[in-house]
CSV table of C-alpha atoms in Angstrom, one decimal:
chain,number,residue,atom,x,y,z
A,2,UNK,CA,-13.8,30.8,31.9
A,3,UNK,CA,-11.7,31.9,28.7
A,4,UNK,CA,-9.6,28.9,27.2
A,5,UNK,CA,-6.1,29.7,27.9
A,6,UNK,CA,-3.5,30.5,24.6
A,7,UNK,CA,-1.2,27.5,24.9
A,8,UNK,CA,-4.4,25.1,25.2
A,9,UNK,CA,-6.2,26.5,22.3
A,10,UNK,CA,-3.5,24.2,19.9
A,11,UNK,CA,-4.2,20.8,22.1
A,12,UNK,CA,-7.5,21.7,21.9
A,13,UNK,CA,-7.6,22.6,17.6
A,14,UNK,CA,-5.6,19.2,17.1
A,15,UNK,CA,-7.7,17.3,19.4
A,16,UNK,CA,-10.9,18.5,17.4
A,17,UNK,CA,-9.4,18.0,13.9
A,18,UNK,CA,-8.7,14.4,14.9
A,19,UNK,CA,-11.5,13.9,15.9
A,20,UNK,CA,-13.3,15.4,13.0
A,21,UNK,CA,-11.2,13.2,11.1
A,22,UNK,CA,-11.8,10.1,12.5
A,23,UNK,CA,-15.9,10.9,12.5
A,24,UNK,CA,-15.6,11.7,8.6
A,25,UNK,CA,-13.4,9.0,8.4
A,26,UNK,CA,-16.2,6.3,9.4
A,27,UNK,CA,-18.7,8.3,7.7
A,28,UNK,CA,-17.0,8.1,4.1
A,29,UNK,CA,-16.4,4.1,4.5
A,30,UNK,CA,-20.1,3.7,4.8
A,31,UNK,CA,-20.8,6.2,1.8
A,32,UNK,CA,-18.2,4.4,0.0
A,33,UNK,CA,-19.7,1.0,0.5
A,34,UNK,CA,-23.0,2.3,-0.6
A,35,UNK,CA,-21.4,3.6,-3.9
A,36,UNK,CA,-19.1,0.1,-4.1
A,37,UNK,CA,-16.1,2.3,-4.0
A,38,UNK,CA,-12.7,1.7,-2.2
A,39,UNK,CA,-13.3,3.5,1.0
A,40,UNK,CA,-9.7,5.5,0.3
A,41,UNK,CA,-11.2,7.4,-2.2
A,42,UNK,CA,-13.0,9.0,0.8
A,43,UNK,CA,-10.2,9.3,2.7
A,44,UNK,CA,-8.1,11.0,0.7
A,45,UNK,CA,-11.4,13.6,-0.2
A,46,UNK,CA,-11.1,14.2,3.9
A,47,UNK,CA,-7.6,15.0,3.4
A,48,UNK,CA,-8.0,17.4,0.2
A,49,UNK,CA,-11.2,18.8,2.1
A,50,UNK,CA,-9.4,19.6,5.7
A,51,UNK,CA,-6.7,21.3,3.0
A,52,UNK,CA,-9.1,23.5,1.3
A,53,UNK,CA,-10.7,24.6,4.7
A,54,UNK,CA,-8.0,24.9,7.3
A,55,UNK,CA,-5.6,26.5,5.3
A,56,UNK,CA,-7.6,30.0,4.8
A,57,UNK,CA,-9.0,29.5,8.4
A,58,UNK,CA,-5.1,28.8,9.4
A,59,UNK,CA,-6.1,26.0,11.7
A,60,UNK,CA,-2.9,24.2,10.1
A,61,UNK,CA,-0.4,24.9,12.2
A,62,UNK,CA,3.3,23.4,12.7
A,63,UNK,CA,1.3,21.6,15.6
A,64,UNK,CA,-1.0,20.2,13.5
A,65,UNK,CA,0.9,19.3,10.7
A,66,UNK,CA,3.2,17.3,12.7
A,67,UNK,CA,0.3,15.6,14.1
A,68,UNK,CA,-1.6,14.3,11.3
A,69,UNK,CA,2.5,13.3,10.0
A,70,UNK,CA,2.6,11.5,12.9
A,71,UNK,CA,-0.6,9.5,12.5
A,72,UNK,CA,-0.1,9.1,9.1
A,73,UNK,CA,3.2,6.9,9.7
A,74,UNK,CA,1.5,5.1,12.3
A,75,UNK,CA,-1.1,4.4,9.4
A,76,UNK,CA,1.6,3.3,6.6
A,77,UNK,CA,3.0,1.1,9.3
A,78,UNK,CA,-0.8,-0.6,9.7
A,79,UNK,CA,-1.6,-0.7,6.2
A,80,UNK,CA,1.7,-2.2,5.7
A,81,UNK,CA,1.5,-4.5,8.5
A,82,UNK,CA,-1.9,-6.2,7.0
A,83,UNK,CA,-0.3,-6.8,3.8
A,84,UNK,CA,2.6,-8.5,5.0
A,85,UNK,CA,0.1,-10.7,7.5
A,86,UNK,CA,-2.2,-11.6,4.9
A,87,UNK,CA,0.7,-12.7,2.8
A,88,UNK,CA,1.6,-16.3,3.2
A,89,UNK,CA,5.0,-16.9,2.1
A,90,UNK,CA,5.3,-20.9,1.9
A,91,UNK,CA,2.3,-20.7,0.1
A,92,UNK,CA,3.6,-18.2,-2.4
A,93,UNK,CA,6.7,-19.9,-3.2
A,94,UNK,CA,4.8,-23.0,-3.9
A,95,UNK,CA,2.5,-20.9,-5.9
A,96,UNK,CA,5.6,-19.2,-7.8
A,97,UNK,CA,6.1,-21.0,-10.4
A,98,UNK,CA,3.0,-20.5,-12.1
A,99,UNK,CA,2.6,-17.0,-10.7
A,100,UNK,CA,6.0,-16.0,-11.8
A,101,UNK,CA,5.6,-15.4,-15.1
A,102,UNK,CA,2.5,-13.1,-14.9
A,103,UNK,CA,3.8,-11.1,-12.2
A,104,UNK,CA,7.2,-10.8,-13.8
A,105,UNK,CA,6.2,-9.4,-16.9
A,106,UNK,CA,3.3,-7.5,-15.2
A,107,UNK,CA,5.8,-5.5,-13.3
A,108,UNK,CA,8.5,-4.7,-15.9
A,109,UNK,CA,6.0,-4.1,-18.7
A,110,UNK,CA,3.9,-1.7,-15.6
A,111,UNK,CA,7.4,0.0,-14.9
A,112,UNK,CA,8.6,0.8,-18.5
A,113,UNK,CA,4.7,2.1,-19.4
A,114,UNK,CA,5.4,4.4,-16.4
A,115,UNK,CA,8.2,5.5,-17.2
A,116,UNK,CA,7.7,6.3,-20.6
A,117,UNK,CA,4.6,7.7,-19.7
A,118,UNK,CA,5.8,10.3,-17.3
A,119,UNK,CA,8.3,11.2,-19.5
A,120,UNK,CA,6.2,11.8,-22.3
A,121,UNK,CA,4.1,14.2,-19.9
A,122,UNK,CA,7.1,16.0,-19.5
A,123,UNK,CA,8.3,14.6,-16.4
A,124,UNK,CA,13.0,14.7,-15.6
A,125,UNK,CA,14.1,11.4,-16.0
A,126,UNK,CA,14.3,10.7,-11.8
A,127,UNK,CA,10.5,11.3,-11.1
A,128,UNK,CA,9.6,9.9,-14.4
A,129,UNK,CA,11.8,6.7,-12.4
A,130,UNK,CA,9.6,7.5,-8.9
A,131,UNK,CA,6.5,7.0,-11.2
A,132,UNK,CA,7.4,3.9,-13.0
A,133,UNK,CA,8.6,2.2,-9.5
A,134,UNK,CA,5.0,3.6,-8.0
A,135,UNK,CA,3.0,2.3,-11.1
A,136,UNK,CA,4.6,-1.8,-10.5
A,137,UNK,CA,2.2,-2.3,-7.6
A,138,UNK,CA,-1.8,-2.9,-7.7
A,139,UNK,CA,-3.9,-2.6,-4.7
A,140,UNK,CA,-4.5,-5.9,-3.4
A,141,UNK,CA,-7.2,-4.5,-1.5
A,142,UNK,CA,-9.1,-3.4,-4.4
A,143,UNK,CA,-9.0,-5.7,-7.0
A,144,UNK,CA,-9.5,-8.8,-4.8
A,145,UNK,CA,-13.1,-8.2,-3.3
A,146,UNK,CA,-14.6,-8.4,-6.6
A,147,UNK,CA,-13.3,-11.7,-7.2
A,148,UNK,CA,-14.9,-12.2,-3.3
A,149,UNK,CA,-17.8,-11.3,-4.1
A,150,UNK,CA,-18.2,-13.6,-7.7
A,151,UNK,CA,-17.1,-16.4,-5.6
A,152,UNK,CA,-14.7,-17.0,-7.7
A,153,UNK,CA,-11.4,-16.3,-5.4
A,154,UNK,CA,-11.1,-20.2,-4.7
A,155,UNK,CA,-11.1,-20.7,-8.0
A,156,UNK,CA,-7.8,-21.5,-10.1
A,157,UNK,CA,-8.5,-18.6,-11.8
A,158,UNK,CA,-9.0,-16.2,-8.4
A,159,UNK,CA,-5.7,-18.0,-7.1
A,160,UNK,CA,-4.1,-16.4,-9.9
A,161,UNK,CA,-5.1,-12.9,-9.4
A,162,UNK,CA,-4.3,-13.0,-5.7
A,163,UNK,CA,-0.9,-14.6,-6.0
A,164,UNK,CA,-0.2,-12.2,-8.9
A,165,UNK,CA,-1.4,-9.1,-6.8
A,166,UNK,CA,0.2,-10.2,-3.3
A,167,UNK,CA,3.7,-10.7,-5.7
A,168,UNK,CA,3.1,-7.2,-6.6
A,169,UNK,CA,3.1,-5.7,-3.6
A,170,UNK,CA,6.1,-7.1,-1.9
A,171,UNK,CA,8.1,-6.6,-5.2
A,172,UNK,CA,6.7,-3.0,-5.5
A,173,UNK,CA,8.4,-2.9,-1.5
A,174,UNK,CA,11.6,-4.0,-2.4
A,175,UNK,CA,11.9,-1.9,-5.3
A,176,UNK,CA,11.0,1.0,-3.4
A,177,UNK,CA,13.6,0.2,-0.7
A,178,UNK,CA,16.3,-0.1,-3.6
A,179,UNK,CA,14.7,3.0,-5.5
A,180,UNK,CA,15.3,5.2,-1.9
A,181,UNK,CA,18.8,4.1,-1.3
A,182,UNK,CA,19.5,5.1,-4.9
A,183,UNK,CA,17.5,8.8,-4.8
A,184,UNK,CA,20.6,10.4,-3.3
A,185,UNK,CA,23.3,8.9,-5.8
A,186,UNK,CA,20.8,10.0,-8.7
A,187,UNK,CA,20.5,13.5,-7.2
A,188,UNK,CA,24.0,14.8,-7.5
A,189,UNK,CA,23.3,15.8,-11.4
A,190,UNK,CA,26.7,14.6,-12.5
A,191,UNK,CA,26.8,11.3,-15.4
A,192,UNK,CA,25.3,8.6,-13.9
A,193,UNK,CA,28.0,6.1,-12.6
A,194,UNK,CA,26.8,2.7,-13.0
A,195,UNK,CA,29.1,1.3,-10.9
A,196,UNK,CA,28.6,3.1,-7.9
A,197,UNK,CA,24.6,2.2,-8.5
A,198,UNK,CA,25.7,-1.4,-9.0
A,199,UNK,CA,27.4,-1.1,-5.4
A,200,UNK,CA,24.5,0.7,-3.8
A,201,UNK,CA,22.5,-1.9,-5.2
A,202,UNK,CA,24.0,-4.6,-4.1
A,203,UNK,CA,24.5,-3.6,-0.5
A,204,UNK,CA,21.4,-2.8,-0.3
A,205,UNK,CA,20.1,-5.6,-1.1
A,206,UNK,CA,22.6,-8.0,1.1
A,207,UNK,CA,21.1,-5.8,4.0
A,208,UNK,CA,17.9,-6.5,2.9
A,209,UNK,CA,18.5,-10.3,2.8
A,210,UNK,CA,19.9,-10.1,6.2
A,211,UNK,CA,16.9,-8.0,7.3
A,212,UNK,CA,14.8,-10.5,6.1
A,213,UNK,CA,16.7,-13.6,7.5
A,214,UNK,CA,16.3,-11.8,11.0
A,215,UNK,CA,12.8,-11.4,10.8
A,216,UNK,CA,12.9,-14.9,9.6
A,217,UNK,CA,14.5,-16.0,13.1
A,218,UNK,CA,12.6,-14.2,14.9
A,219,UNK,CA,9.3,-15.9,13.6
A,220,UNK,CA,10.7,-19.4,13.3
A,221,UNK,CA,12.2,-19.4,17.1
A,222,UNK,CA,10.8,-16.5,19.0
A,223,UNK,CA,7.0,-16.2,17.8
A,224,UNK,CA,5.5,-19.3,18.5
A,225,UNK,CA,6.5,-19.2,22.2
A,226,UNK,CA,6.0,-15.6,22.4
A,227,UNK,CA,2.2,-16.3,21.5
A,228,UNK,CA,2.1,-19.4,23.6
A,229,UNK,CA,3.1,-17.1,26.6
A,230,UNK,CA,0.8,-14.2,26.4
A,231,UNK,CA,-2.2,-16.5,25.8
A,232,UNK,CA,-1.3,-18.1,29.1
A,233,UNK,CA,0.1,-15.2,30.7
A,234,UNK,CA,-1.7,-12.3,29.2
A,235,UNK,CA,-5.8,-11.0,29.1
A,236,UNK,CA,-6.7,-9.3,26.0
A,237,UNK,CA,-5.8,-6.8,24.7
A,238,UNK,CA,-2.2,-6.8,26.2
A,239,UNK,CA,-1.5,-10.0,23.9
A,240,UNK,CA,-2.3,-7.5,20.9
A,241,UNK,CA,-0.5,-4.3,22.5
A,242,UNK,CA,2.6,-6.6,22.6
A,243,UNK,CA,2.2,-7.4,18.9
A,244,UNK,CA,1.4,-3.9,17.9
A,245,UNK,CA,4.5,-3.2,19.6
A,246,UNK,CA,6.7,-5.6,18.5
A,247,UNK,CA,5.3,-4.7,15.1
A,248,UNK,CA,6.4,-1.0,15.4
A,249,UNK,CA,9.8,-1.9,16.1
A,250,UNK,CA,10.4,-3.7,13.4
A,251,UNK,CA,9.1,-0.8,11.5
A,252,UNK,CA,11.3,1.6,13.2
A,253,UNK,CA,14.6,-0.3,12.7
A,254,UNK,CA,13.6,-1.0,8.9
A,255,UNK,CA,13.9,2.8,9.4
A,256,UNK,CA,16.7,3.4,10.7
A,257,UNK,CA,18.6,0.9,9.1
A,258,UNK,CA,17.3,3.0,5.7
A,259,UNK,CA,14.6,0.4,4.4
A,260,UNK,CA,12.0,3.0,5.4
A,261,UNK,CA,9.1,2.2,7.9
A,262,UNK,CA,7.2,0.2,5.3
A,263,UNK,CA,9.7,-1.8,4.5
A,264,UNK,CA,9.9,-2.9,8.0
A,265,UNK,CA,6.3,-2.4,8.7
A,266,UNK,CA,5.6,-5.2,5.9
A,267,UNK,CA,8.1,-7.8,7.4
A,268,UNK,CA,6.7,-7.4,10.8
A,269,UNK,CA,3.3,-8.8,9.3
A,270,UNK,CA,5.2,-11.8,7.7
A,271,UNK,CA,6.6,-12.5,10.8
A,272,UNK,CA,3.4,-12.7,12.1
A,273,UNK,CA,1.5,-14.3,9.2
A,274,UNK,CA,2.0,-18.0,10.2
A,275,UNK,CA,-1.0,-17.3,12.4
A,276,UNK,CA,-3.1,-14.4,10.7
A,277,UNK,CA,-6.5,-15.2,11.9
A,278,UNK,CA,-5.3,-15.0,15.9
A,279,UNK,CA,-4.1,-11.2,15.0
A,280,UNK,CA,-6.9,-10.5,12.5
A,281,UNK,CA,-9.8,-11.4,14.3
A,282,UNK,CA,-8.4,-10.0,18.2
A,283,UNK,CA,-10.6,-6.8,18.5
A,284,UNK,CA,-8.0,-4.8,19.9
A,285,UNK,CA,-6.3,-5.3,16.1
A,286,UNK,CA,-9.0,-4.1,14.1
A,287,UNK,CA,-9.9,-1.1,16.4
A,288,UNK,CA,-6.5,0.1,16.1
A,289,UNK,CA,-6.1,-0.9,12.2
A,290,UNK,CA,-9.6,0.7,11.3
A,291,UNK,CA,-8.5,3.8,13.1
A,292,UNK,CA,-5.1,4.5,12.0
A,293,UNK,CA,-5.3,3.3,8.3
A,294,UNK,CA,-7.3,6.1,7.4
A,295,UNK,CA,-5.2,8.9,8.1
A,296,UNK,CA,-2.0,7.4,6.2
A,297,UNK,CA,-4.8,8.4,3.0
A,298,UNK,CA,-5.6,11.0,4.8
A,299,UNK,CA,-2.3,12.3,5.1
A,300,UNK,CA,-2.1,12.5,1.4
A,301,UNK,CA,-4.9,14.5,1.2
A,302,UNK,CA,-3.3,16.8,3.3
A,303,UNK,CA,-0.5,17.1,1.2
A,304,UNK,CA,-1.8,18.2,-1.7
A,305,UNK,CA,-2.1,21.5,-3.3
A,306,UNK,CA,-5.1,22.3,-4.3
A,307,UNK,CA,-3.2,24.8,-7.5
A,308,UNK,CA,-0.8,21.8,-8.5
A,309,UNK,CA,-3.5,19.5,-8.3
A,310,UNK,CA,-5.6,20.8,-11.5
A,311,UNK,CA,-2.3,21.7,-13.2
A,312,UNK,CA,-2.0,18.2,-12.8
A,313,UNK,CA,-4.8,17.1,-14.9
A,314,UNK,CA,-3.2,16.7,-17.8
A,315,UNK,CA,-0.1,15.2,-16.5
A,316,UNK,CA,-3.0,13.1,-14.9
A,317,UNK,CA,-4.4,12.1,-17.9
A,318,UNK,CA,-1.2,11.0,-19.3
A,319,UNK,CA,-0.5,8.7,-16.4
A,320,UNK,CA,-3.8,7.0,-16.1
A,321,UNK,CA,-2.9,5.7,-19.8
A,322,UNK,CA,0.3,4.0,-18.8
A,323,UNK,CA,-1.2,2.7,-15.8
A,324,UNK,CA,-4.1,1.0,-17.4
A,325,UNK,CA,-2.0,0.2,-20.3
A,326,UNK,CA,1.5,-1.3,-18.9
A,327,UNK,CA,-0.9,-3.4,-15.8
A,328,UNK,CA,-3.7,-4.4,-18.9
A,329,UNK,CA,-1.4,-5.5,-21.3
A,330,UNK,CA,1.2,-6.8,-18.8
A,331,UNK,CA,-1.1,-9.4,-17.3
A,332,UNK,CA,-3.4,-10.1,-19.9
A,333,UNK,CA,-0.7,-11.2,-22.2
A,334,UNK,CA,1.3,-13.8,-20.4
A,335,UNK,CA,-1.6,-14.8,-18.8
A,336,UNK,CA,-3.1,-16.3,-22.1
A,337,UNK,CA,-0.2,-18.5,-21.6
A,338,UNK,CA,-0.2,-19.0,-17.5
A,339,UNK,CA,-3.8,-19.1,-16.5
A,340,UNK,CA,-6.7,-20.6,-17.1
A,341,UNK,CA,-9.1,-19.9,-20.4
A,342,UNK,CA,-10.6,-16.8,-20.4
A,343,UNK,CA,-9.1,-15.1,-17.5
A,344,UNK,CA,-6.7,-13.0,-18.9
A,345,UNK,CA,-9.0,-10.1,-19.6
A,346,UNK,CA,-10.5,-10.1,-15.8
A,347,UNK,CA,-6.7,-11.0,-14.5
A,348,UNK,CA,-5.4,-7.7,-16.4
A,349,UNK,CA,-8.3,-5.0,-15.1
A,350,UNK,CA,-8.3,-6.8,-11.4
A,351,UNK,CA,-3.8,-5.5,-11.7
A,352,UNK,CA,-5.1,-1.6,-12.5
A,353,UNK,CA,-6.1,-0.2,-9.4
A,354,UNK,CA,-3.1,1.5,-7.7
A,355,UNK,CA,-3.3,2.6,-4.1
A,356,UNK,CA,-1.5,1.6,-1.0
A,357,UNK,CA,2.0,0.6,-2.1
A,358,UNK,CA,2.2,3.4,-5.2
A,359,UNK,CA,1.4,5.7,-3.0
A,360,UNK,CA,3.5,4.9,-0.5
A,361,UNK,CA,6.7,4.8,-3.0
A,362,UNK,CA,5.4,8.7,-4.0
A,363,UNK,CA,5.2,9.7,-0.4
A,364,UNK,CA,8.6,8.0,0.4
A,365,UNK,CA,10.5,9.4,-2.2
A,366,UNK,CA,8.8,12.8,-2.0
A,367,UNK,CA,11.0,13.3,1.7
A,368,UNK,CA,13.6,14.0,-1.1
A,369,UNK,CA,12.6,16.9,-2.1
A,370,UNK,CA,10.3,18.4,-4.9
A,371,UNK,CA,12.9,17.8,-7.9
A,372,UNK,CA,12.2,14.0,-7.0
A,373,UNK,CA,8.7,14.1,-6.8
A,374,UNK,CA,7.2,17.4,-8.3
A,375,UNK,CA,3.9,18.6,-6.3
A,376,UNK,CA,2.7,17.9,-10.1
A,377,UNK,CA,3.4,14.1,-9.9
A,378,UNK,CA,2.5,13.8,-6.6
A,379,UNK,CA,-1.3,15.3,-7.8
A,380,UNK,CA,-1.2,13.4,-11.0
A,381,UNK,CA,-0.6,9.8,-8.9
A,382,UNK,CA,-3.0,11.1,-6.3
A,383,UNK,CA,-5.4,11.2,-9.8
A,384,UNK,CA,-4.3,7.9,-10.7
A,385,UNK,CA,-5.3,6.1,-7.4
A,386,UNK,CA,-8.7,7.8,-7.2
A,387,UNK,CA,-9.6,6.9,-11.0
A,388,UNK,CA,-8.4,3.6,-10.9
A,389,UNK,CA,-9.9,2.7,-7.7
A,390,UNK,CA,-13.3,4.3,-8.4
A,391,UNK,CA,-13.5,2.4,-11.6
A,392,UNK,CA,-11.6,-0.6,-11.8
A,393,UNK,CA,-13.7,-2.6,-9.1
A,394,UNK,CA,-17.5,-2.6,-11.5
A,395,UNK,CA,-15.7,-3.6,-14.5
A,396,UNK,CA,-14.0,-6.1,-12.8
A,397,UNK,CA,-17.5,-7.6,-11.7
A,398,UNK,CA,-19.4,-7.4,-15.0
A,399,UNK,CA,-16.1,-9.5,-16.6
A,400,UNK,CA,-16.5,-12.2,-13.8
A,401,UNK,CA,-20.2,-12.0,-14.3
A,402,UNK,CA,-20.0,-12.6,-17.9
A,403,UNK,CA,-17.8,-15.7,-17.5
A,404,UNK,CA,-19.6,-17.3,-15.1
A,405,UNK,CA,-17.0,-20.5,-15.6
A,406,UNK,CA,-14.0,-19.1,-13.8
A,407,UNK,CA,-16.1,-19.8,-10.5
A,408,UNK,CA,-16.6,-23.2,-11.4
A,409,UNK,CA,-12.8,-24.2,-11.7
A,410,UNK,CA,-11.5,-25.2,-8.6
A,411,UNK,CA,-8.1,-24.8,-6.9
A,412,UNK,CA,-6.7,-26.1,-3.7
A,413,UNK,CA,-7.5,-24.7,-0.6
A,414,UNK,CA,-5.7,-21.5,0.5
């Protein structure tokens, strides 16, 4: 029987996603093999499905929205792992020795970005996108090499994950205040300091509150929450009421003007107390592994294929002030803050830039392209994939070269 008109779109998307998800598992196994972050893969998918459905005009308006669609509901689980694999008692006890690292880790990252995009020949507001973007590592990448040394529960590995979980939830608030400032920045006029010290600061008192809710909520209305699904509740509706729970949170972050990550990363705080009873619930990593993907994916998608190699120069210049501003950044206070010989391993382990600077560049790029050029958007997309590809090996062969870092304890995370 012939396929009828109006199902040949369900049935296009259906098979796309699919496709998606296939190639999806496929390139983290390929990746493994080659000991590269499997969202260099992704994001491939994504550039691939570009170059192929474009010409074969399988990307539709349908489609499109679909795969925007998935890809939210992936920022809002990558998001959502980094804020429960955070442990904030633990990092305010760890602060004080973290602080100084991760302080001048960030603001020497975010000048280095700056300066760098401008010297590219970036306007001064997407030369400030990149320079926001370029604050954050990629927990996920520059922590398994430290796993795999066995050297993480050592003082030294402490270090480098406090530092890099810092990173990340600064590199979410500055976003958040970087988003509400977009439109004052836009209007072309002389800047007016005072009105950006007012958005600012109510930003930031919305934040606080934001916070203190999700605060309240996890203080008061978790703990009994979990005590009555477990009783009340098979698996996996104890995980579909999390997941839930979680994407509100998200969507009033949204609403409220935070964006969805901003939200997305509080909802894993909230839940954070008890990590291990989310992580390890199969119904969590099935949904996780399968929506994660298409947030890179998505980015993928979003590239043009033209702007991408007019980007390689810009590229080039950006991929300087990244390694550059996170190298010397870390590496210099932490001469100073951390133990002997770590401040070479502690700056490479801050380079790799994935999750959270890409987030920032797909954020702000709802503004419009005189925010975030389709040039910037290639040359951070060039960034990620260099400094993910790379960063990890050298990271091991420093580690394996000092083998004492693994020998100095620290206190049970």
């Amino acid at each position: 029987m012939p396929v009828e008109a109006s199902a040949t779109p369900d049935a296009l998307l259906v098979m796309l996603v699919g496709g998606a998800t296939l190639l999806a598992v496929m390139a983290r196994h390929v990746c493994g093999w080659l000991r590269i972050p499997p969202l260099v893969g992704y994001i491939l998918i994504g550039l691939g499905l570009r170059l192929v459905g474009a010409p074969l005009e399988w990307l539709n308006t349908p489609v499109i929205t679909a795969f925007e669609l998935l890809a939210a509901l992936g920022l809002v689980a990558l998001l959502f792992r980094i804020g429960l694999e955070s442990d904030p008692r633990r990092l305010l006890a760890k602060l004080p020795g973290a602080s100084l690292i991760w302080a001048v880790s960030v603001i020497t990252a975010g000048l280095a970005g700056y300066a760098g995009a401008r010297w590219v020949g970036f306007d001064p507001l997407p030369a400030g996108v990149a320079g926001v973007a370029l604050t954050a590592t990629s927990i996920g990448v520059s922590i398994p090499p430290w796993q795999q040394a066995g050297a993480l529960r050592s003082e030294s590995g402490s270090v480098a994950l406090d530092v890099a979980e810092l990173d990340d939830i600064s590199g979410v608030v500055l976003m958040a205040v970087l988003l509400s400032l977009i439109p004052v920045l836009q209007t072309g006029e002389a800047i007016a300091w005072g009105t950006v010290a007012g958005t600012t600061a109510a930003l930031l008192t919305s934040l606080v509150a934001f916070a203190a809710a999700c605060w309240l909520f996890a203080h008061w209305a978790e703990p009994p929450l979990a005590r009555f699904l477990a009783n009340r509740e098979r698996p996996p509706a104890p995980m579909l009421v999390v997941v839930a729970l979680g994407s509100l949170i998200a969507a009033l972050a949204g609403l409220l003007g935070f964006s969805l990550a901003v939200g997305a990363l509080f909802a894993g705080l909230i839940f954070s107390k008890a990590p291990g009873r989310v992580r390890e619930d199969e119904a969590y990593r099935v949904l996780h592994d399968f929506l994660a993907p298409f947030f890179f994916i998505g980015i993928g998608l979003k590239l043009d294929p033209t702007a991408l190699i007019g980007a390689l120069g810009a590229g080039a210049g950006l991929l300087v002030a990244a390694v550059a501003g996170k190298l010397v950044g870390t590496a210099l206070p932490a001469r100073w803050a951390a133990p002997r010989g770590s401040a070479l391993p502690l700056g490479v382990s801050m380079v790799p830039r994935a999750e959270i600077a890409m987030v920032i560049m797909d954020q702000a790029r709802r503004f419009g392209p005189e925010v975030v050029p389709p040039t910037l958007y290639g040359a951070m997309t060039l960034v990620t994939l260099v400094t993910c590809a790379a960063t990890p090996s050298v990271v091991q062969v420093l580690l394996a070269r000092r083998p004492q870092l693994a020998q100095s304890s620290a206190s049970p995370r």
